[in-house]
mmCIF file of C-alpha atoms and ligand atoms in Angstrom:
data_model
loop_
_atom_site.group_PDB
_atom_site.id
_atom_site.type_symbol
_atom_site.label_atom_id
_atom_site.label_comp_id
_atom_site.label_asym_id
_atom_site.label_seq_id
_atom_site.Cartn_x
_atom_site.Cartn_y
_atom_site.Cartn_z
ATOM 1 C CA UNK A 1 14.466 73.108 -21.563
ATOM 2 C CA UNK A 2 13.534 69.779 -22.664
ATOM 3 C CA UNK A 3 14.216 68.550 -26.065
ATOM 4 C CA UNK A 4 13.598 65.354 -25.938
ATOM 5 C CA UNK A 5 10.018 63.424 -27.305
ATOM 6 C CA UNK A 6 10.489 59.681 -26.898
ATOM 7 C CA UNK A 7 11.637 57.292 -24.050
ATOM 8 C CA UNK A 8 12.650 54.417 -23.281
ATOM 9 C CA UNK A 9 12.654 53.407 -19.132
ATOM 10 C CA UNK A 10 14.496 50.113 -18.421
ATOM 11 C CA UNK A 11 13.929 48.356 -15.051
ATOM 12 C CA UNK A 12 10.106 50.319 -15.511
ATOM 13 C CA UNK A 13 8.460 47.693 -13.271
ATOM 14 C CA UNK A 14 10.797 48.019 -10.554
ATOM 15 C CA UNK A 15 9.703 50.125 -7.723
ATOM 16 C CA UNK A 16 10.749 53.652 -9.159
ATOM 17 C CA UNK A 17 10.349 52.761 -12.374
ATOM 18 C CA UNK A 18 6.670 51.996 -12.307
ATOM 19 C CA UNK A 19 6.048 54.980 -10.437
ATOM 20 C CA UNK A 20 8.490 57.323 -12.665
ATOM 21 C CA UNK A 21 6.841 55.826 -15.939
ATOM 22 C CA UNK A 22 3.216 56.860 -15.015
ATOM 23 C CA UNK A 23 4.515 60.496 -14.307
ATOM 24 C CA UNK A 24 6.432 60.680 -17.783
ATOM 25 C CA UNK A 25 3.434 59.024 -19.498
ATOM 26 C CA UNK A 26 1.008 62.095 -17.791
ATOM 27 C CA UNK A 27 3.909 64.634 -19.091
ATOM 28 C CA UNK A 28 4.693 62.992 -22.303
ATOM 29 C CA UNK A 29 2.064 61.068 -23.464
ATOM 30 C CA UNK A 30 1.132 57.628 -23.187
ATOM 31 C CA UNK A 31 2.294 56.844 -26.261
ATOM 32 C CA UNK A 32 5.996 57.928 -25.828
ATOM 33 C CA UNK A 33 7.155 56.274 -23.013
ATOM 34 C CA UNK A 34 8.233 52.559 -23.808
ATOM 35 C CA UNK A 35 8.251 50.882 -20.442
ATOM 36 C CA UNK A 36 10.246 47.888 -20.404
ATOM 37 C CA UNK A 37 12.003 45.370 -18.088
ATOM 38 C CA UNK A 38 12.941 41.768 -17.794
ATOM 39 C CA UNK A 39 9.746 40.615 -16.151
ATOM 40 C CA UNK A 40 6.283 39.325 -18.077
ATOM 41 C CA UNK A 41 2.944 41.659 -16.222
ATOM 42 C CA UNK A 42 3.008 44.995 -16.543
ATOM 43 C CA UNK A 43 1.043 45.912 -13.159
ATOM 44 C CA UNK A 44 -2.583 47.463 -13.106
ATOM 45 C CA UNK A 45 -1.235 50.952 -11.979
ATOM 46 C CA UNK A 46 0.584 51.142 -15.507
ATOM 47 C CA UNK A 47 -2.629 50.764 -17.222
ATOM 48 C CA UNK A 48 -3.447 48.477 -20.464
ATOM 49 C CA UNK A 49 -2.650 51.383 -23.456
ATOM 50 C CA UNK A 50 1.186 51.503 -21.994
ATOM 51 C CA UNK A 51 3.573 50.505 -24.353
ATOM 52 C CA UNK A 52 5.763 48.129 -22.737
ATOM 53 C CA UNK A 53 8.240 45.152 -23.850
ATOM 54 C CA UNK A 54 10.640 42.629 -21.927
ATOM 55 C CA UNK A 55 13.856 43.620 -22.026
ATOM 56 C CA UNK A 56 17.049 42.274 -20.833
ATOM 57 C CA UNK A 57 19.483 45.054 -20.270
ATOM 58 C CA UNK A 58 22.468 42.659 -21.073
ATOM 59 C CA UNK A 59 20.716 42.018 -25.071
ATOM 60 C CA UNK A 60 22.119 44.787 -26.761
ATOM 61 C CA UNK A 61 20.685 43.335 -29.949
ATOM 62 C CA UNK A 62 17.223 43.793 -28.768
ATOM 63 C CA UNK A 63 17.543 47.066 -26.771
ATOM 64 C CA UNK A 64 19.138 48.819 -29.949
ATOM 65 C CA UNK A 65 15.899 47.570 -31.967
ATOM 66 C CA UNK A 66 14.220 49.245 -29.904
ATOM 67 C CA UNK A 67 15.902 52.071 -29.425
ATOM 68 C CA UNK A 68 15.787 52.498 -33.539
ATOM 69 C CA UNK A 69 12.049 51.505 -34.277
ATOM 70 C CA UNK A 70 10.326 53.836 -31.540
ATOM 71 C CA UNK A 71 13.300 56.789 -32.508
ATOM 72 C CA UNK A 72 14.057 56.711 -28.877
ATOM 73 C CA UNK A 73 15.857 60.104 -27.617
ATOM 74 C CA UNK A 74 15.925 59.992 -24.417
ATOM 75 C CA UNK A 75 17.061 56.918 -21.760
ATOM 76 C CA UNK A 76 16.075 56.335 -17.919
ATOM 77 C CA UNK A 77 18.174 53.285 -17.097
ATOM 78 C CA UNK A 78 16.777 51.650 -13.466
ATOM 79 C CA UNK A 79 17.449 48.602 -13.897
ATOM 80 C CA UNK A 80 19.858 47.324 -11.523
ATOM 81 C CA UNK A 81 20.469 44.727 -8.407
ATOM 82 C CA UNK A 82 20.144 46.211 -5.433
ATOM 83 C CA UNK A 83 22.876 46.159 -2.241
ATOM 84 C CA UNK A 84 20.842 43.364 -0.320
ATOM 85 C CA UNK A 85 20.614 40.709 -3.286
ATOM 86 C CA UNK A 86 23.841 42.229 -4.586
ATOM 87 C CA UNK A 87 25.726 40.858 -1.748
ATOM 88 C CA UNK A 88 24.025 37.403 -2.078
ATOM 89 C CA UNK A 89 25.683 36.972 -5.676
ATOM 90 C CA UNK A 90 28.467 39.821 -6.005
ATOM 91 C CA UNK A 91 29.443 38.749 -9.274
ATOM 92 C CA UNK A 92 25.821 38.640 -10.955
ATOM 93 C CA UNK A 93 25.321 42.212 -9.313
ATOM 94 C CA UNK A 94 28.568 43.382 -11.154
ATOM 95 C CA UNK A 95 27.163 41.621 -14.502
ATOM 96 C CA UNK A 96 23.644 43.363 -14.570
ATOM 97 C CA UNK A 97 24.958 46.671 -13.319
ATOM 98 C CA UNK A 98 27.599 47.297 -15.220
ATOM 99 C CA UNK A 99 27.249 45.479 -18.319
ATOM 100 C CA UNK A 100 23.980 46.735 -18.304
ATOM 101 C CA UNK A 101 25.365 50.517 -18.052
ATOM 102 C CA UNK A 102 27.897 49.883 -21.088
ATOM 103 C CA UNK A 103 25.141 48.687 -23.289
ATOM 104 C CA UNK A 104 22.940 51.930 -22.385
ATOM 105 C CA UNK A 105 26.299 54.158 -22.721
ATOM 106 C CA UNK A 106 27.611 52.046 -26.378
ATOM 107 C CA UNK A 107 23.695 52.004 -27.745
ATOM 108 C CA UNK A 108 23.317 55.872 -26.863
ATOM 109 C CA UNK A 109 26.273 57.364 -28.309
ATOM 110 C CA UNK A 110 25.622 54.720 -31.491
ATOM 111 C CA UNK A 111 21.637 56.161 -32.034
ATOM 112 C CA UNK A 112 22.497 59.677 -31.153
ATOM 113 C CA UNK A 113 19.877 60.030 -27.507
ATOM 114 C CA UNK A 114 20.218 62.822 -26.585
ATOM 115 C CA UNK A 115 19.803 62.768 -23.083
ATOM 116 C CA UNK A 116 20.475 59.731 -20.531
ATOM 117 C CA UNK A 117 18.999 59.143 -16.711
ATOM 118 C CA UNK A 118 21.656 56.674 -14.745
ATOM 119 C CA UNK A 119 20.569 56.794 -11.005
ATOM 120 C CA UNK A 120 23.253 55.994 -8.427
ATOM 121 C CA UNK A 121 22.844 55.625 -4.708
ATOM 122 C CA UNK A 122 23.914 56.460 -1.279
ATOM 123 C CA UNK A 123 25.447 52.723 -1.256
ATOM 124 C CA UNK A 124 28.350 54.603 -3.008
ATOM 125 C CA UNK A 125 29.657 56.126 0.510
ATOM 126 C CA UNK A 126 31.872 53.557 3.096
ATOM 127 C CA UNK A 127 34.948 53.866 4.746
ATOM 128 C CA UNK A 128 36.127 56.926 5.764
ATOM 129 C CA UNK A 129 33.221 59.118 5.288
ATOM 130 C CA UNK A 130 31.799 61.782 7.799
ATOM 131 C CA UNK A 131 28.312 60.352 8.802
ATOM 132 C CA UNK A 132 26.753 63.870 9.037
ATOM 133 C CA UNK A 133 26.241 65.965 6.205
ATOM 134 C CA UNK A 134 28.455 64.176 3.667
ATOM 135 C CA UNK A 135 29.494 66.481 1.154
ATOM 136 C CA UNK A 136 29.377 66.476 -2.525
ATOM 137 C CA UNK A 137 32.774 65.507 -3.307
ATOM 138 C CA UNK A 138 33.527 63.221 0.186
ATOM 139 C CA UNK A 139 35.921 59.970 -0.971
ATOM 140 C CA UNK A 140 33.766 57.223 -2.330
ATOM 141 C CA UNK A 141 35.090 53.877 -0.857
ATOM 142 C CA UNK A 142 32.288 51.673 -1.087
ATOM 143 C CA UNK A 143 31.416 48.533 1.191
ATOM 144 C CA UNK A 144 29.127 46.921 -1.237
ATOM 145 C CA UNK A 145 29.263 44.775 -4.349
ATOM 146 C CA UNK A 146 25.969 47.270 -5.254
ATOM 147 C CA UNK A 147 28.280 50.465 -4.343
ATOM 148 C CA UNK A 148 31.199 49.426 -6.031
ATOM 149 C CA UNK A 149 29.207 49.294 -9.639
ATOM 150 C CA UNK A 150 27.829 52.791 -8.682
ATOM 151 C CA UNK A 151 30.648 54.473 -8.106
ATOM 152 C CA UNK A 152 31.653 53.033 -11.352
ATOM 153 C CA UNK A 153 28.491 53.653 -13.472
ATOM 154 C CA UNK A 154 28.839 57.598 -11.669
ATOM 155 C CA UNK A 155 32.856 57.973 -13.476
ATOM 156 C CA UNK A 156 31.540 56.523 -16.616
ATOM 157 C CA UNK A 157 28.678 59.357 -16.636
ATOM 158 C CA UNK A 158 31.386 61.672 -16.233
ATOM 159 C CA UNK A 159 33.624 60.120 -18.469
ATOM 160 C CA UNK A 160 31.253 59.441 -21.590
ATOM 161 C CA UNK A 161 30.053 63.043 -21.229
ATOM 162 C CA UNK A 162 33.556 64.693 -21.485
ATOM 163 C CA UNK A 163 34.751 61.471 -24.033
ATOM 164 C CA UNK A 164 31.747 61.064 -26.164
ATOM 165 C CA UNK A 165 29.303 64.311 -25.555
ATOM 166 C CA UNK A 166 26.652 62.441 -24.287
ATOM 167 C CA UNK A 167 24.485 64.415 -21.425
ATOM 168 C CA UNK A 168 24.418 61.816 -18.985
ATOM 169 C CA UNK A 169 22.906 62.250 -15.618
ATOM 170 C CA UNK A 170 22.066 60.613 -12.209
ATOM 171 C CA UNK A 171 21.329 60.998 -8.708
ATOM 172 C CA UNK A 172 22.555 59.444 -5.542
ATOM 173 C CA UNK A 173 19.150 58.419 -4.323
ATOM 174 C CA UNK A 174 18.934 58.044 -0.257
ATOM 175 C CA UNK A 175 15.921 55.043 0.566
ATOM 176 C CA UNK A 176 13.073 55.553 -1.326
ATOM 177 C CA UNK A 177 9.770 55.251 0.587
ATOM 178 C CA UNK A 178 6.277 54.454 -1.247
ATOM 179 C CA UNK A 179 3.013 52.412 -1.431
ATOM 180 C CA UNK A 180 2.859 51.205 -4.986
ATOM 181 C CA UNK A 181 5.403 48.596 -5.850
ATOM 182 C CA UNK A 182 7.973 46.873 -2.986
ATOM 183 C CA UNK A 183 11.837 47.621 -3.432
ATOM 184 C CA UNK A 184 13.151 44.595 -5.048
ATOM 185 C CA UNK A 185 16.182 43.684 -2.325
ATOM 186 C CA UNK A 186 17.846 46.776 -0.645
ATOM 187 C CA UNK A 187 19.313 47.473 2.288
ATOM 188 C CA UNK A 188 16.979 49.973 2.946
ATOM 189 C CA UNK A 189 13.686 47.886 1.961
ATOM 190 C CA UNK A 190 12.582 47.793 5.825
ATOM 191 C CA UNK A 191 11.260 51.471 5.575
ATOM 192 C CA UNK A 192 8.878 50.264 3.431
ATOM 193 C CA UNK A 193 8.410 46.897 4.743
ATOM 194 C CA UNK A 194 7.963 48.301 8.225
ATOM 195 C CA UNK A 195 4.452 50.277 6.798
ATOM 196 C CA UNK A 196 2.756 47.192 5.472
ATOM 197 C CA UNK A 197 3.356 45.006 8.570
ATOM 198 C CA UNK A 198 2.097 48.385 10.600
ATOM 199 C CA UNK A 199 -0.671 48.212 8.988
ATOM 200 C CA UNK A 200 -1.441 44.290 8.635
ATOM 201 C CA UNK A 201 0.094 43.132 12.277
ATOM 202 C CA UNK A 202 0.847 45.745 14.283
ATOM 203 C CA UNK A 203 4.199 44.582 15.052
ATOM 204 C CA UNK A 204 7.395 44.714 12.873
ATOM 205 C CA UNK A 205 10.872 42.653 13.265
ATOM 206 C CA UNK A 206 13.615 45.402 12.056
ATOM 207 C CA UNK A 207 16.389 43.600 10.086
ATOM 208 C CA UNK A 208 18.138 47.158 10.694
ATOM 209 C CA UNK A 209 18.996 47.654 14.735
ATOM 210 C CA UNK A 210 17.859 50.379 16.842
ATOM 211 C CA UNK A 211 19.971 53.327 16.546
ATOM 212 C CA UNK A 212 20.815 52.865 13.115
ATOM 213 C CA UNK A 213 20.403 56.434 11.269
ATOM 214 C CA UNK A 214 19.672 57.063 7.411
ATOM 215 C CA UNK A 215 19.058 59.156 4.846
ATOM 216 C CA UNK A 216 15.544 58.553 3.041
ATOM 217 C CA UNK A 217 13.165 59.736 0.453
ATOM 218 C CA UNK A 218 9.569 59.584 -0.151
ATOM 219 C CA UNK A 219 8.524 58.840 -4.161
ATOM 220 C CA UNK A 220 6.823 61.833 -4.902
ATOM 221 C CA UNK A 221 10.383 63.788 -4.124
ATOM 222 C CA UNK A 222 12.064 60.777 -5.864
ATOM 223 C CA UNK A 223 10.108 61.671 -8.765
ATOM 224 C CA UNK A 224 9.942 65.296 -8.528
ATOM 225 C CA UNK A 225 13.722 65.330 -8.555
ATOM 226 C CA UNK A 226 14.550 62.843 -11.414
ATOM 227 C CA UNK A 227 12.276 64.965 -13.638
ATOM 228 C CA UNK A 228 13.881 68.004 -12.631
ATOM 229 C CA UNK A 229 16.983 67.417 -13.174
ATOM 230 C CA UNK A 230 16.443 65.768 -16.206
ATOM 231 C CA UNK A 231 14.436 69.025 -17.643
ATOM 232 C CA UNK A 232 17.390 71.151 -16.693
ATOM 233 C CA UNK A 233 19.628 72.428 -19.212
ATOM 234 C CA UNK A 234 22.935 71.094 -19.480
ATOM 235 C CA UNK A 235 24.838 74.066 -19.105
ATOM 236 C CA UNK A 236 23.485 74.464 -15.622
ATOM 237 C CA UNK A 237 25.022 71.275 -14.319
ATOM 238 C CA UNK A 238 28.257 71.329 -12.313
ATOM 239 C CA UNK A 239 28.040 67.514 -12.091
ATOM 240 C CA UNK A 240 27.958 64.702 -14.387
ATOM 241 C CA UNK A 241 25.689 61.035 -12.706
ATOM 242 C CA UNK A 242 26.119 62.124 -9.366
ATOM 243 C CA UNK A 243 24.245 64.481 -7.320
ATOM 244 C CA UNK A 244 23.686 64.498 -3.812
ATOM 245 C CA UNK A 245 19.845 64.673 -2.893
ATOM 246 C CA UNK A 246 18.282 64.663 0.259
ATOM 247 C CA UNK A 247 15.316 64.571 2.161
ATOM 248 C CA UNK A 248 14.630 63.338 5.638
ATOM 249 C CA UNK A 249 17.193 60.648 7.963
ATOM 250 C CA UNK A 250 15.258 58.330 10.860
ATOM 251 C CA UNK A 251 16.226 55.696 12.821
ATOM 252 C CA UNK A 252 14.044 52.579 13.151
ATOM 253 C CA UNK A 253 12.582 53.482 16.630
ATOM 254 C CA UNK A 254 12.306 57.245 15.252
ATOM 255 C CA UNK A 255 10.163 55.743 12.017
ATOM 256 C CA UNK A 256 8.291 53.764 14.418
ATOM 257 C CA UNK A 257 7.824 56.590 16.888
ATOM 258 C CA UNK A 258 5.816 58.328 14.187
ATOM 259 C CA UNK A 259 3.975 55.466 13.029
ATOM 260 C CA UNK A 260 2.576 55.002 16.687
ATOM 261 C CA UNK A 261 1.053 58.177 16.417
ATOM 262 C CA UNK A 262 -1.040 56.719 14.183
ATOM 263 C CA UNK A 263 -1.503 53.056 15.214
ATOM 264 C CA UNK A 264 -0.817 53.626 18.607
ATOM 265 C CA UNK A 265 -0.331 49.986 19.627
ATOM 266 C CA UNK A 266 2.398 48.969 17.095
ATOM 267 C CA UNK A 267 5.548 47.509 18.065
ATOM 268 C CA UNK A 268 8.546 47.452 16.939
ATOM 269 C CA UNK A 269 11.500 45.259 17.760
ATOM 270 C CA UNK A 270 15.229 44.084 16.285
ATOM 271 C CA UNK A 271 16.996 41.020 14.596
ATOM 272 C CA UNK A 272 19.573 42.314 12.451
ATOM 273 C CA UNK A 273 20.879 40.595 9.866
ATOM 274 C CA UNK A 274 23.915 40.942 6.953
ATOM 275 C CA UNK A 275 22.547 44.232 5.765
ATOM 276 C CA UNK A 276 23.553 46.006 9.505
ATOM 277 C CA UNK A 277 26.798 45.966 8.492
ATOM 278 C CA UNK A 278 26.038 48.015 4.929
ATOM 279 C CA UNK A 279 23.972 50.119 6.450
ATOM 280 C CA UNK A 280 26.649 51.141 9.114
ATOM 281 C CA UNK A 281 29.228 51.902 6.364
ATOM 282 C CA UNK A 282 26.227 54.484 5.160
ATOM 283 C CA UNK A 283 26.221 58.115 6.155
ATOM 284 C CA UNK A 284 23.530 59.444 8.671
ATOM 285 C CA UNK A 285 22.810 62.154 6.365
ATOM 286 C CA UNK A 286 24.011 64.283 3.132
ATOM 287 C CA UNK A 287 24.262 67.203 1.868
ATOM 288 C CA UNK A 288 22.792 68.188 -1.089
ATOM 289 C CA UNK A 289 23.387 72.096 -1.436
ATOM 290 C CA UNK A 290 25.011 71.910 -5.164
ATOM 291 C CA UNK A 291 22.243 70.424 -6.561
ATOM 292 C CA UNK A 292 19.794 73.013 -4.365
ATOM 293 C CA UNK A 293 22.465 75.793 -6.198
ATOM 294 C CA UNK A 294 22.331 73.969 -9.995
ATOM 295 C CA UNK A 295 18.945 72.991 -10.706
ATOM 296 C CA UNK A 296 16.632 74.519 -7.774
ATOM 297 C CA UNK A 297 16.009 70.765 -5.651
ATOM 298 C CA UNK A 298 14.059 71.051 -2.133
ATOM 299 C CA UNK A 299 11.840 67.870 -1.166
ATOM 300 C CA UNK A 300 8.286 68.642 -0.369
ATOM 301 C CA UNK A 301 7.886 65.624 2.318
ATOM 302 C CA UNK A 302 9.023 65.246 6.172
ATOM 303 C CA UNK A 303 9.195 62.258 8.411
ATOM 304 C CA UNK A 304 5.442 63.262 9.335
ATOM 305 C CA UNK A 305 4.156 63.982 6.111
ATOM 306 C CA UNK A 306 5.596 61.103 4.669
ATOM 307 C CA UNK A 307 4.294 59.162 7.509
ATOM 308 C CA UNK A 308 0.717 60.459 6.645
ATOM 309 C CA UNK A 309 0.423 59.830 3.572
ATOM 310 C CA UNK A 310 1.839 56.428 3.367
ATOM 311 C CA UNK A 311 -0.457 54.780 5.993
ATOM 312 C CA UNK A 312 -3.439 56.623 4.314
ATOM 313 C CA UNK A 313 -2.514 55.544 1.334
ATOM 314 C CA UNK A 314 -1.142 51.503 2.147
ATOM 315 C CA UNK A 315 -4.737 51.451 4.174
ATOM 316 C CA UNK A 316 -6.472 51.776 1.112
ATOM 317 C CA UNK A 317 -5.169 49.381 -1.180
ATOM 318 C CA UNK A 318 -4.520 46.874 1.643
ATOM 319 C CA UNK A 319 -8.335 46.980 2.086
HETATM 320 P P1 NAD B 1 13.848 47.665 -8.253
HETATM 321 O O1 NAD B 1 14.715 46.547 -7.816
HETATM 322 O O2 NAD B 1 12.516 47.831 -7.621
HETATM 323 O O3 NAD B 1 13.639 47.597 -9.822
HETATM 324 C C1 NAD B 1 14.637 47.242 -10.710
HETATM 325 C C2 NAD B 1 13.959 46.597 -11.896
HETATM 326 O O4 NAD B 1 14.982 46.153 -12.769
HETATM 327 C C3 NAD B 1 13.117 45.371 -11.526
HETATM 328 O O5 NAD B 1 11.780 45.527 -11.968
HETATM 329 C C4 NAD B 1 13.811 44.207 -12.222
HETATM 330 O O6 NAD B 1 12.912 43.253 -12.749
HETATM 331 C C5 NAD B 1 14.561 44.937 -13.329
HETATM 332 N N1 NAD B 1 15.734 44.185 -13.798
HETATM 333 C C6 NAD B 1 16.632 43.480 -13.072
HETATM 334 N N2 NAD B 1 17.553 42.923 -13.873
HETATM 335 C C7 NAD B 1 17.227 43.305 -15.140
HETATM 336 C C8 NAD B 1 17.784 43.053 -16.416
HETATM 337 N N3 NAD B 1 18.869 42.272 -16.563
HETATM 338 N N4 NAD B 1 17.191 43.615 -17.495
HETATM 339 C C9 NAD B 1 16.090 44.385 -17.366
HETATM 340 N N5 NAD B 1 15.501 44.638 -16.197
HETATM 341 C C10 NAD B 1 16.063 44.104 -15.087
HETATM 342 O O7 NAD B 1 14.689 49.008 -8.139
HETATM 343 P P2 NAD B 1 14.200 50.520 -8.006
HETATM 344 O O8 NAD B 1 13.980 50.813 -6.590
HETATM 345 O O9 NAD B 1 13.126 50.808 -8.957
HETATM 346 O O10 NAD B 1 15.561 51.246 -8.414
HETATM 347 C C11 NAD B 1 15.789 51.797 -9.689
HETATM 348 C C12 NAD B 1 17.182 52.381 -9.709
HETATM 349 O O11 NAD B 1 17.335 53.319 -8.646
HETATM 350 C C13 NAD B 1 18.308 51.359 -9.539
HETATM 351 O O12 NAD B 1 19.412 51.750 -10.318
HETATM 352 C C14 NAD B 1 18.677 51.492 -8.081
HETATM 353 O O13 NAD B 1 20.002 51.128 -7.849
HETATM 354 C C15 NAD B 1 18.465 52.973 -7.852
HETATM 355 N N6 NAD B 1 18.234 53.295 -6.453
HETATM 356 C C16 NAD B 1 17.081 52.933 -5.834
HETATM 357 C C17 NAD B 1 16.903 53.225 -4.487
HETATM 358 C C18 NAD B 1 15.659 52.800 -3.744
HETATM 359 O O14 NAD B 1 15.624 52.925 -2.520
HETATM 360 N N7 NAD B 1 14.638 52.305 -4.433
HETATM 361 C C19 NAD B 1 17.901 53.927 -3.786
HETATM 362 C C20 NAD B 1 19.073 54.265 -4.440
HETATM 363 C C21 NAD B 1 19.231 53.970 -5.799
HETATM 364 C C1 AKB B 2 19.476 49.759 -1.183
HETATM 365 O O1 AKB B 2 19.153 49.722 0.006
HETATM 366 O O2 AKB B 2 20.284 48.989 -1.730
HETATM 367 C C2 AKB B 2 18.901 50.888 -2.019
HETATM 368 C C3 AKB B 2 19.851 52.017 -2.097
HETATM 369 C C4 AKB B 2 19.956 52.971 -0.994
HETATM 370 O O3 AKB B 2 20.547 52.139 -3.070
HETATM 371 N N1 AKB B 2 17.635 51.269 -1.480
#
């Protein structure tokens, strides 16, 4: 049941945060969702009545204001750096994440939210994993700067839950496909990527080489799942800020295989660069039967559907 009335989304502007704050905004209201994030324009798709304010995760001075003038109750935190621009400045990746988690944890338990979002990430699998199926509870030995401060920000979920009482959840997303705002520095970015040069040129240069297998998501499940779990009641949850969720796994010739059915004469073809490596150290796929048992997930999107829908939709606005 959800019994929660006000939120706060950090990181809103980002690629699933624009798209998750429009949904809570139809759910919630308009006027209880305060969208905010370190950059100046709110985009069009938010529209002007949102409610939103630059934030810098790492002021805990301002985000507690905040948090104590709109009575905020409930917390999705997305702000983050990614694996791709993590790797570029390890240290700055470390800052933002975590520091940015602690502030979110400390200013929670201090105003009494009652619920918190913390996504995590597929990036928190490496060495040692299967690369089929990977279970639940598989050893988390990340490769990446990104990974390592997911793995982290997953035990603290656990931990302030058990330490402090605070109902703190996440997800391990897979790549998340869509056609509103661009991923902001992944590894996983050329699934998107890959659609708008489709569309615009016909040809694409994959940063990721043939052969290369992962596990992906399109928004709508994104969304659909982060809203689910967060309406679920506690005492249905066997995990604490990380769940395994899946959807779909492709390669880049197998995305590009179904994109040809629908722009027959695109090409693809393959220069890959630093993020290869991370995205070898990923699993081909997961499995995500406990949080099918706990709270009821199944995506609504394939590879094809997916496929549909994007270039129908990315034709439009590219128009
Ligand atoms: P994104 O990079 O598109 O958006 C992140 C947003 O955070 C950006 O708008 C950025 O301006 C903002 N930001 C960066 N530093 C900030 C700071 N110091 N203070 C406030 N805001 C700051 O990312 P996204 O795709 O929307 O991802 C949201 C969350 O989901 C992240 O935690 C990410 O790790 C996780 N995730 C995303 C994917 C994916 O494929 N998109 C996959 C796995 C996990
Ligand atoms: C990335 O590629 O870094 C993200 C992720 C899978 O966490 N999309």
């Amino acid at each position: 049941m959800v019994n929660y009335k006000k939120i706060l989304v950090t990181g809103g502007l980002g690629q699933i945060g624009s798209e998750l704050s429009l949904e809570l905004q139809k759910r919630y209201g308009i006027e209880n969702v305060v969208i905010t994030d370190i950059k100046n324009e709110i985009p069009e798709v938010l529209g002007q009545n949102s409610i939103y304010l630059k934030l810098d995760v790492l002021d805990y001075e301002k985000l507690t204001e905040i948090i104590k003038k709109y009575e905020i109750d409930a917390i999705f935190h997305l702000a983050a750096i990614f694996s791709g621009r993590g790797e570029e400045d390890p240290f700055n990746c470390w800052n933002v994440n975590m520091n940015g988690n602690i502030n979110i944890f400390k200013a929670a338990i201090e105003y009494k939210v009652k619920r918190v979002f913390i996504p995590s990430s597929m990036a928190v699998w490496g060495i040692g994993i299967p690369k089929e199926n990977v279970s639940q509870d598989s050893v988390l030995r990340p490769t990446s700067m990104y990974g390592v401060t997911k793995v982290a920000g997953e035990r603290l979920c656990e931990y302030m839950f058990h330490k402090y009482n605070l109902d703190c959840r996440g997800l391990r997303y897979p790549g998340i496909i869509s056609s509103e705002a661009l991923p902001g520095g992944g590894t996983t970015d050329y699934a998107v990527e890959i659609f708008y040069e489709a569309i615009k040129h016909k040809k694409y240069t994959s940063y990721i080489d043939k052969g290369t297998k992962l596990p992906m998501m399109y928004m709508p499940d994104c969304i659909k799942a982060t809203i689910m779990l967060m309406e679920t009641d506690v005492e249905k949850l066997t995990c604490h800020g990380d769940y395994n969720i899946a959807a779909f796994s492709f390669t880049p010739e197998e995305i590009a295989d179904e994109i040809k059915k629908l722009i027959p004469d695109f090409e693809i073809d393959y220069k890959p660069d630093f993020r290869q490596k991370i995205a070898e150290s990923w699993p081909a796929s997961i499995d995500d039967s406990v949080a099918r048992r706990d709270w009821g997930w199944s995506p609504d999107y394939d590879i094809t559907t997916m496929t549909k829908d994007m270039i129908e939709k990315l034709s439009k606005k590219l128009k």
